[in-house]
Amino acid sequence: MSRALLSRAAAASGRALPVRRSQRAQYGFTLLELLVVIVIIGLLAAYVGPKYFSQLGKSEVTVAKAQIEAFDKALETFRLDVGRYPTTEEGLNALLAMPANAGKWNGPYLKKDVPADPWGHAYLYKSPGSKGDFEIISYGKDCHPGGTGENADISSN
């Protein structure tokens, strides 16, 4: 017999049906269950968070190296056209706008403006460089010469 029919029969006879513990409906979660879930989520965040943010720092270094490499290629094209590299005073802007004494300039050599490094600082351009015809430098996250990790200098040489 169904529970509804038993309930009606019990009401007609004046007796109540006994309620079994296993048949009671449960509503929601207990406080202990919620605390366990919160602790598990906290442990996962503590494990995944540092790994995620360390990858973010590595990607910024990779972006800086890729940008320096793009500048390097644009500077080589500039040299082929003009016959020299831009001077330190002309800087990387010579890749976008024709310098005063660049007769065979065939630019612009970059599609967009000269970007800042991934940490928001301008790239440093020197011609001649310390080890070659030119040097492009990003001082890293701290924007100071030297350093290690994300603060290390990134150079074209």
PDB file of C-alpha atoms in Angstrom:
ATOM      1  CA  MET A   1       0.000   0.000   0.000  1.00  0.00           C
ATOM      2  CA  SER A   2       1.204   3.476  -0.693  1.00  0.00           C
ATOM      3  CA  ARG A   3       2.170   5.914   2.043  1.00  0.00           C
ATOM      4  CA  ALA A   4      -0.769   8.205   1.183  1.00  0.00           C
ATOM      5  CA  LEU A   5      -3.299   5.372   1.583  1.00  0.00           C
ATOM      6  CA  LEU A   6      -1.712   4.284   4.856  1.00  0.00           C
ATOM      7  CA  SER A   7      -1.862   7.850   6.093  1.00  0.00           C
ATOM      8  CA  ARG A   8      -5.594   8.131   5.277  1.00  0.00           C
ATOM      9  CA  ALA A   9      -6.329   4.778   6.913  1.00  0.00           C
ATOM     10  CA  ALA A  10      -4.444   5.802  10.053  1.00  0.00           C
ATOM     11  CA  ALA A  11      -6.263   9.164  10.199  1.00  0.00           C
ATOM     12  CA  ALA A  12      -9.631   7.387   9.920  1.00  0.00           C
ATOM     13  CA  SER A  13      -8.764   5.043  12.773  1.00  0.00           C
ATOM     14  CA  GLY A  14      -7.312   7.850  14.922  1.00  0.00           C
ATOM     15  CA  ARG A  15      -3.794   6.376  15.023  1.00  0.00           C
ATOM     16  CA  ALA A  16      -0.662   8.086  13.685  1.00  0.00           C
ATOM     17  CA  LEU A  17       1.830   6.269  11.566  1.00  0.00           C
ATOM     18  CA  PRO A  18       5.277   5.867  13.100  1.00  0.00           C
ATOM     19  CA  VAL A  19       7.979   7.894  11.322  1.00  0.00           C
ATOM     20  CA  ARG A  20      11.133   6.003  10.544  1.00  0.00           C
ATOM     21  CA  ARG A  21      14.434   7.878  10.638  1.00  0.00           C
ATOM     22  CA  SER A  22      15.480   6.597   7.226  1.00  0.00           C
ATOM     23  CA  GLN A  23      12.285   7.937   5.671  1.00  0.00           C
ATOM     24  CA  ARG A  24      12.652  11.520   6.904  1.00  0.00           C
ATOM     25  CA  ALA A  25      13.461  14.011   4.195  1.00  0.00           C
ATOM     26  CA  GLN A  26      16.769  15.846   4.529  1.00  0.00           C
ATOM     27  CA  TYR A  27      16.889  19.474   3.546  1.00  0.00           C
ATOM     28  CA  GLY A  28      20.206  21.217   2.700  1.00  0.00           C
ATOM     29  CA  PHE A  29      23.634  20.534   4.141  1.00  0.00           C
ATOM     30  CA  THR A  30      24.837  20.457   7.696  1.00  0.00           C
ATOM     31  CA  LEU A  31      27.337  23.026   8.940  1.00  0.00           C
ATOM     32  CA  LEU A  32      30.016  20.333   9.157  1.00  0.00           C
ATOM     33  CA  GLU A  33      29.532  19.358   5.516  1.00  0.00           C
ATOM     34  CA  LEU A  34      29.834  23.003   4.433  1.00  0.00           C
ATOM     35  CA  LEU A  35      33.022  23.447   6.464  1.00  0.00           C
ATOM     36  CA  VAL A  36      34.583  20.350   4.906  1.00  0.00           C
ATOM     37  CA  VAL A  37      33.817  21.638   1.393  1.00  0.00           C
ATOM     38  CA  ILE A  38      35.277  25.071   2.228  1.00  0.00           C
ATOM     39  CA  VAL A  39      38.461  23.478   3.597  1.00  0.00           C
ATOM     40  CA  ILE A  40      38.858  21.361   0.446  1.00  0.00           C
ATOM     41  CA  ILE A  41      38.393  24.413  -1.792  1.00  0.00           C
ATOM     42  CA  GLY A  42      40.943  26.330   0.315  1.00  0.00           C
ATOM     43  CA  LEU A  43      43.494  23.529   0.012  1.00  0.00           C
ATOM     44  CA  LEU A  44      43.044  23.405  -3.766  1.00  0.00           C
ATOM     45  CA  ALA A  45      43.458  27.179  -4.040  1.00  0.00           C
ATOM     46  CA  ALA A  46      46.596  27.064  -1.883  1.00  0.00           C
ATOM     47  CA  TYR A  47      48.077  24.402  -4.155  1.00  0.00           C
ATOM     48  CA  VAL A  48      47.050  25.810  -7.561  1.00  0.00           C
ATOM     49  CA  GLY A  49      47.461  29.553  -6.840  1.00  0.00           C
ATOM     50  CA  PRO A  50      51.272  29.694  -6.528  1.00  0.00           C
ATOM     51  CA  LYS A  51      51.742  27.469  -9.569  1.00  0.00           C
ATOM     52  CA  TYR A  52      49.480  29.724 -11.643  1.00  0.00           C
ATOM     53  CA  PHE A  53      51.202  32.954 -10.610  1.00  0.00           C
ATOM     54  CA  SER A  54      54.692  31.534 -11.184  1.00  0.00           C
ATOM     55  CA  GLN A  55      53.649  30.704 -14.751  1.00  0.00           C
ATOM     56  CA  LEU A  56      52.412  34.279 -15.175  1.00  0.00           C
ATOM     57  CA  GLY A  57      55.899  35.613 -14.363  1.00  0.00           C
ATOM     58  CA  LYS A  58      57.506  33.217 -16.824  1.00  0.00           C
ATOM     59  CA  SER A  59      55.109  34.297 -19.553  1.00  0.00           C
ATOM     60  CA  GLU A  60      56.023  37.969 -19.057  1.00  0.00           C
ATOM     61  CA  VAL A  61      59.701  37.115 -19.565  1.00  0.00           C
ATOM     62  CA  THR A  62      58.798  35.161 -22.700  1.00  0.00           C
ATOM     63  CA  VAL A  63      56.794  38.121 -24.054  1.00  0.00           C
ATOM     64  CA  ALA A  64      59.729  40.478 -23.445  1.00  0.00           C
ATOM     65  CA  LYS A  65      62.108  38.142 -25.293  1.00  0.00           C
ATOM     66  CA  ALA A  66      59.679  37.876 -28.224  1.00  0.00           C
ATOM     67  CA  GLN A  67      59.283  41.662 -28.430  1.00  0.00           C
ATOM     68  CA  ILE A  68      63.062  42.160 -28.373  1.00  0.00           C
ATOM     69  CA  GLU A  69      63.400  39.594 -31.161  1.00  0.00           C
ATOM     70  CA  ALA A  70      60.787  41.463 -33.236  1.00  0.00           C
ATOM     71  CA  PHE A  71      62.721  44.712 -32.707  1.00  0.00           C
ATOM     72  CA  ASP A  72      65.897  42.915 -33.759  1.00  0.00           C
ATOM     73  CA  LYS A  73      64.339  41.833 -37.063  1.00  0.00           C
ATOM     74  CA  ALA A  74      62.919  45.305 -37.718  1.00  0.00           C
ATOM     75  CA  LEU A  75      66.326  46.863 -37.000  1.00  0.00           C
ATOM     76  CA  GLU A  76      68.002  44.494 -39.465  1.00  0.00           C
ATOM     77  CA  THR A  77      65.493  45.525 -42.142  1.00  0.00           C
ATOM     78  CA  PHE A  78      66.143  49.195 -41.298  1.00  0.00           C
ATOM     79  CA  ARG A  79      69.898  48.596 -41.687  1.00  0.00           C
ATOM     80  CA  LEU A  80      69.420  46.915 -45.062  1.00  0.00           C
ATOM     81  CA  ASP A  81      67.391  49.883 -46.335  1.00  0.00           C
ATOM     82  CA  VAL A  82      69.267  52.804 -44.764  1.00  0.00           C
ATOM     83  CA  GLY A  83      72.753  51.294 -44.497  1.00  0.00           C
ATOM     84  CA  ARG A  84      73.098  51.778 -40.740  1.00  0.00           C
ATOM     85  CA  TYR A  85      71.300  51.127 -37.467  1.00  0.00           C
ATOM     86  CA  PRO A  86      69.383  53.955 -35.788  1.00  0.00           C
ATOM     87  CA  THR A  87      71.462  56.038 -33.401  1.00  0.00           C
ATOM     88  CA  THR A  88      70.791  55.967 -29.675  1.00  0.00           C
ATOM     89  CA  GLU A  89      69.170  59.395 -29.986  1.00  0.00           C
ATOM     90  CA  GLU A  90      66.857  58.225 -32.797  1.00  0.00           C
ATOM     91  CA  GLY A  91      65.983  55.130 -30.755  1.00  0.00           C
ATOM     92  CA  LEU A  92      63.354  52.588 -31.684  1.00  0.00           C
ATOM     93  CA  ASN A  93      61.085  55.383 -32.931  1.00  0.00           C
ATOM     94  CA  ALA A  94      63.221  55.398 -36.103  1.00  0.00           C
ATOM     95  CA  LEU A  95      61.407  52.181 -36.979  1.00  0.00           C
ATOM     96  CA  LEU A  96      58.113  54.115 -37.135  1.00  0.00           C
ATOM     97  CA  ALA A  97      59.019  57.589 -38.385  1.00  0.00           C
ATOM     98  CA  MET A  98      61.754  58.508 -40.865  1.00  0.00           C
ATOM     99  CA  PRO A  99      64.806  60.030 -39.166  1.00  0.00           C
ATOM    100  CA  ALA A 100      66.210  63.277 -40.596  1.00  0.00           C
ATOM    101  CA  ASN A 101      69.273  61.764 -42.284  1.00  0.00           C
ATOM    102  CA  ALA A 102      67.877  58.392 -43.460  1.00  0.00           C
ATOM    103  CA  GLY A 103      67.665  58.750 -47.249  1.00  0.00           C
ATOM    104  CA  LYS A 104      66.466  55.286 -48.286  1.00  0.00           C
ATOM    105  CA  TRP A 105      64.110  54.733 -45.357  1.00  0.00           C
ATOM    106  CA  ASN A 106      61.329  52.390 -46.484  1.00  0.00           C
ATOM    107  CA  GLY A 107      59.322  52.070 -43.293  1.00  0.00           C
ATOM    108  CA  PRO A 108      57.522  51.904 -41.052  1.00  0.00           C
ATOM    109  CA  TYR A 109      59.231  48.725 -39.924  1.00  0.00           C
ATOM    110  CA  LEU A 110      56.774  47.979 -37.114  1.00  0.00           C
ATOM    111  CA  LYS A 111      53.019  47.511 -37.592  1.00  0.00           C
ATOM    112  CA  LYS A 112      52.163  49.306 -34.331  1.00  0.00           C
ATOM    113  CA  ASP A 113      53.782  51.791 -31.964  1.00  0.00           C
ATOM    114  CA  VAL A 114      56.813  50.660 -29.969  1.00  0.00           C
ATOM    115  CA  PRO A 115      55.270  48.773 -27.052  1.00  0.00           C
ATOM    116  CA  ALA A 116      56.394  48.994 -23.451  1.00  0.00           C
ATOM    117  CA  ASP A 117      57.863  45.881 -21.893  1.00  0.00           C
ATOM    118  CA  PRO A 118      55.395  43.529 -20.128  1.00  0.00           C
ATOM    119  CA  TRP A 119      55.931  45.420 -16.853  1.00  0.00           C
ATOM    120  CA  GLY A 120      55.008  48.786 -18.396  1.00  0.00           C
ATOM    121  CA  HIS A 121      58.514  50.248 -18.763  1.00  0.00           C
ATOM    122  CA  ALA A 122      60.136  51.511 -21.963  1.00  0.00           C
ATOM    123  CA  TYR A 123      62.797  49.394 -23.651  1.00  0.00           C
ATOM    124  CA  LEU A 124      66.293  50.873 -23.598  1.00  0.00           C
ATOM    125  CA  TYR A 125      68.020  51.091 -27.010  1.00  0.00           C
ATOM    126  CA  LYS A 126      71.777  51.680 -27.361  1.00  0.00           C
ATOM    127  CA  SER A 127      73.786  51.962 -30.549  1.00  0.00           C
ATOM    128  CA  PRO A 128      76.501  50.814 -30.453  1.00  0.00           C
ATOM    129  CA  GLY A 129      75.712  48.188 -27.855  1.00  0.00           C
ATOM    130  CA  SER A 130      78.019  46.662 -25.279  1.00  0.00           C
ATOM    131  CA  LYS A 131      78.580  43.502 -27.344  1.00  0.00           C
ATOM    132  CA  GLY A 132      77.445  44.406 -30.855  1.00  0.00           C
ATOM    133  CA  ASP A 133      76.108  47.043 -33.208  1.00  0.00           C
ATOM    134  CA  PHE A 134      73.091  47.696 -30.983  1.00  0.00           C
ATOM    135  CA  GLU A 135      71.500  46.510 -27.781  1.00  0.00           C
ATOM    136  CA  ILE A 136      67.867  46.459 -26.607  1.00  0.00           C
ATOM    137  CA  ILE A 137      67.343  46.035 -22.870  1.00  0.00           C
ATOM    138  CA  SER A 138      64.431  45.497 -20.521  1.00  0.00           C
ATOM    139  CA  TYR A 139      65.420  45.752 -16.865  1.00  0.00           C
ATOM    140  CA  GLY A 140      62.683  43.319 -15.838  1.00  0.00           C
ATOM    141  CA  LYS A 141      59.982  43.691 -13.257  1.00  0.00           C
ATOM    142  CA  ASP A 142      61.986  45.890 -10.859  1.00  0.00           C
ATOM    143  CA  CYS A 143      63.200  48.276 -13.628  1.00  0.00           C
ATOM    144  CA  HIS A 144      66.736  48.289 -12.193  1.00  0.00           C
ATOM    145  CA  PRO A 145      69.921  46.832 -13.699  1.00  0.00           C
ATOM    146  CA  GLY A 146      70.767  43.321 -12.507  1.00  0.00           C
ATOM    147  CA  GLY A 147      68.482  41.060 -10.563  1.00  0.00           C
ATOM    148  CA  THR A 148      67.337  37.455 -10.727  1.00  0.00           C
ATOM    149  CA  GLY A 149      64.163  35.687 -11.795  1.00  0.00           C
ATOM    150  CA  GLU A 150      61.514  38.153 -12.990  1.00  0.00           C
ATOM    151  CA  ASN A 151      63.813  41.050 -11.994  1.00  0.00           C
ATOM    152  CA  ALA A 152      66.637  39.875 -14.285  1.00  0.00           C
ATOM    153  CA  ASP A 153      67.660  42.006 -17.244  1.00  0.00           C
ATOM    154  CA  ILE A 154      66.554  40.810 -20.690  1.00  0.00           C
ATOM    155  CA  SER A 155      68.834  41.869 -23.515  1.00  0.00           C
ATOM    156  CA  SER A 156      69.174  41.375 -27.244  1.00  0.00           C
ATOM    157  CA  ASN A 157      72.812  40.302 -26.747  1.00  0.00           C
TER     158      ASN A 157
END
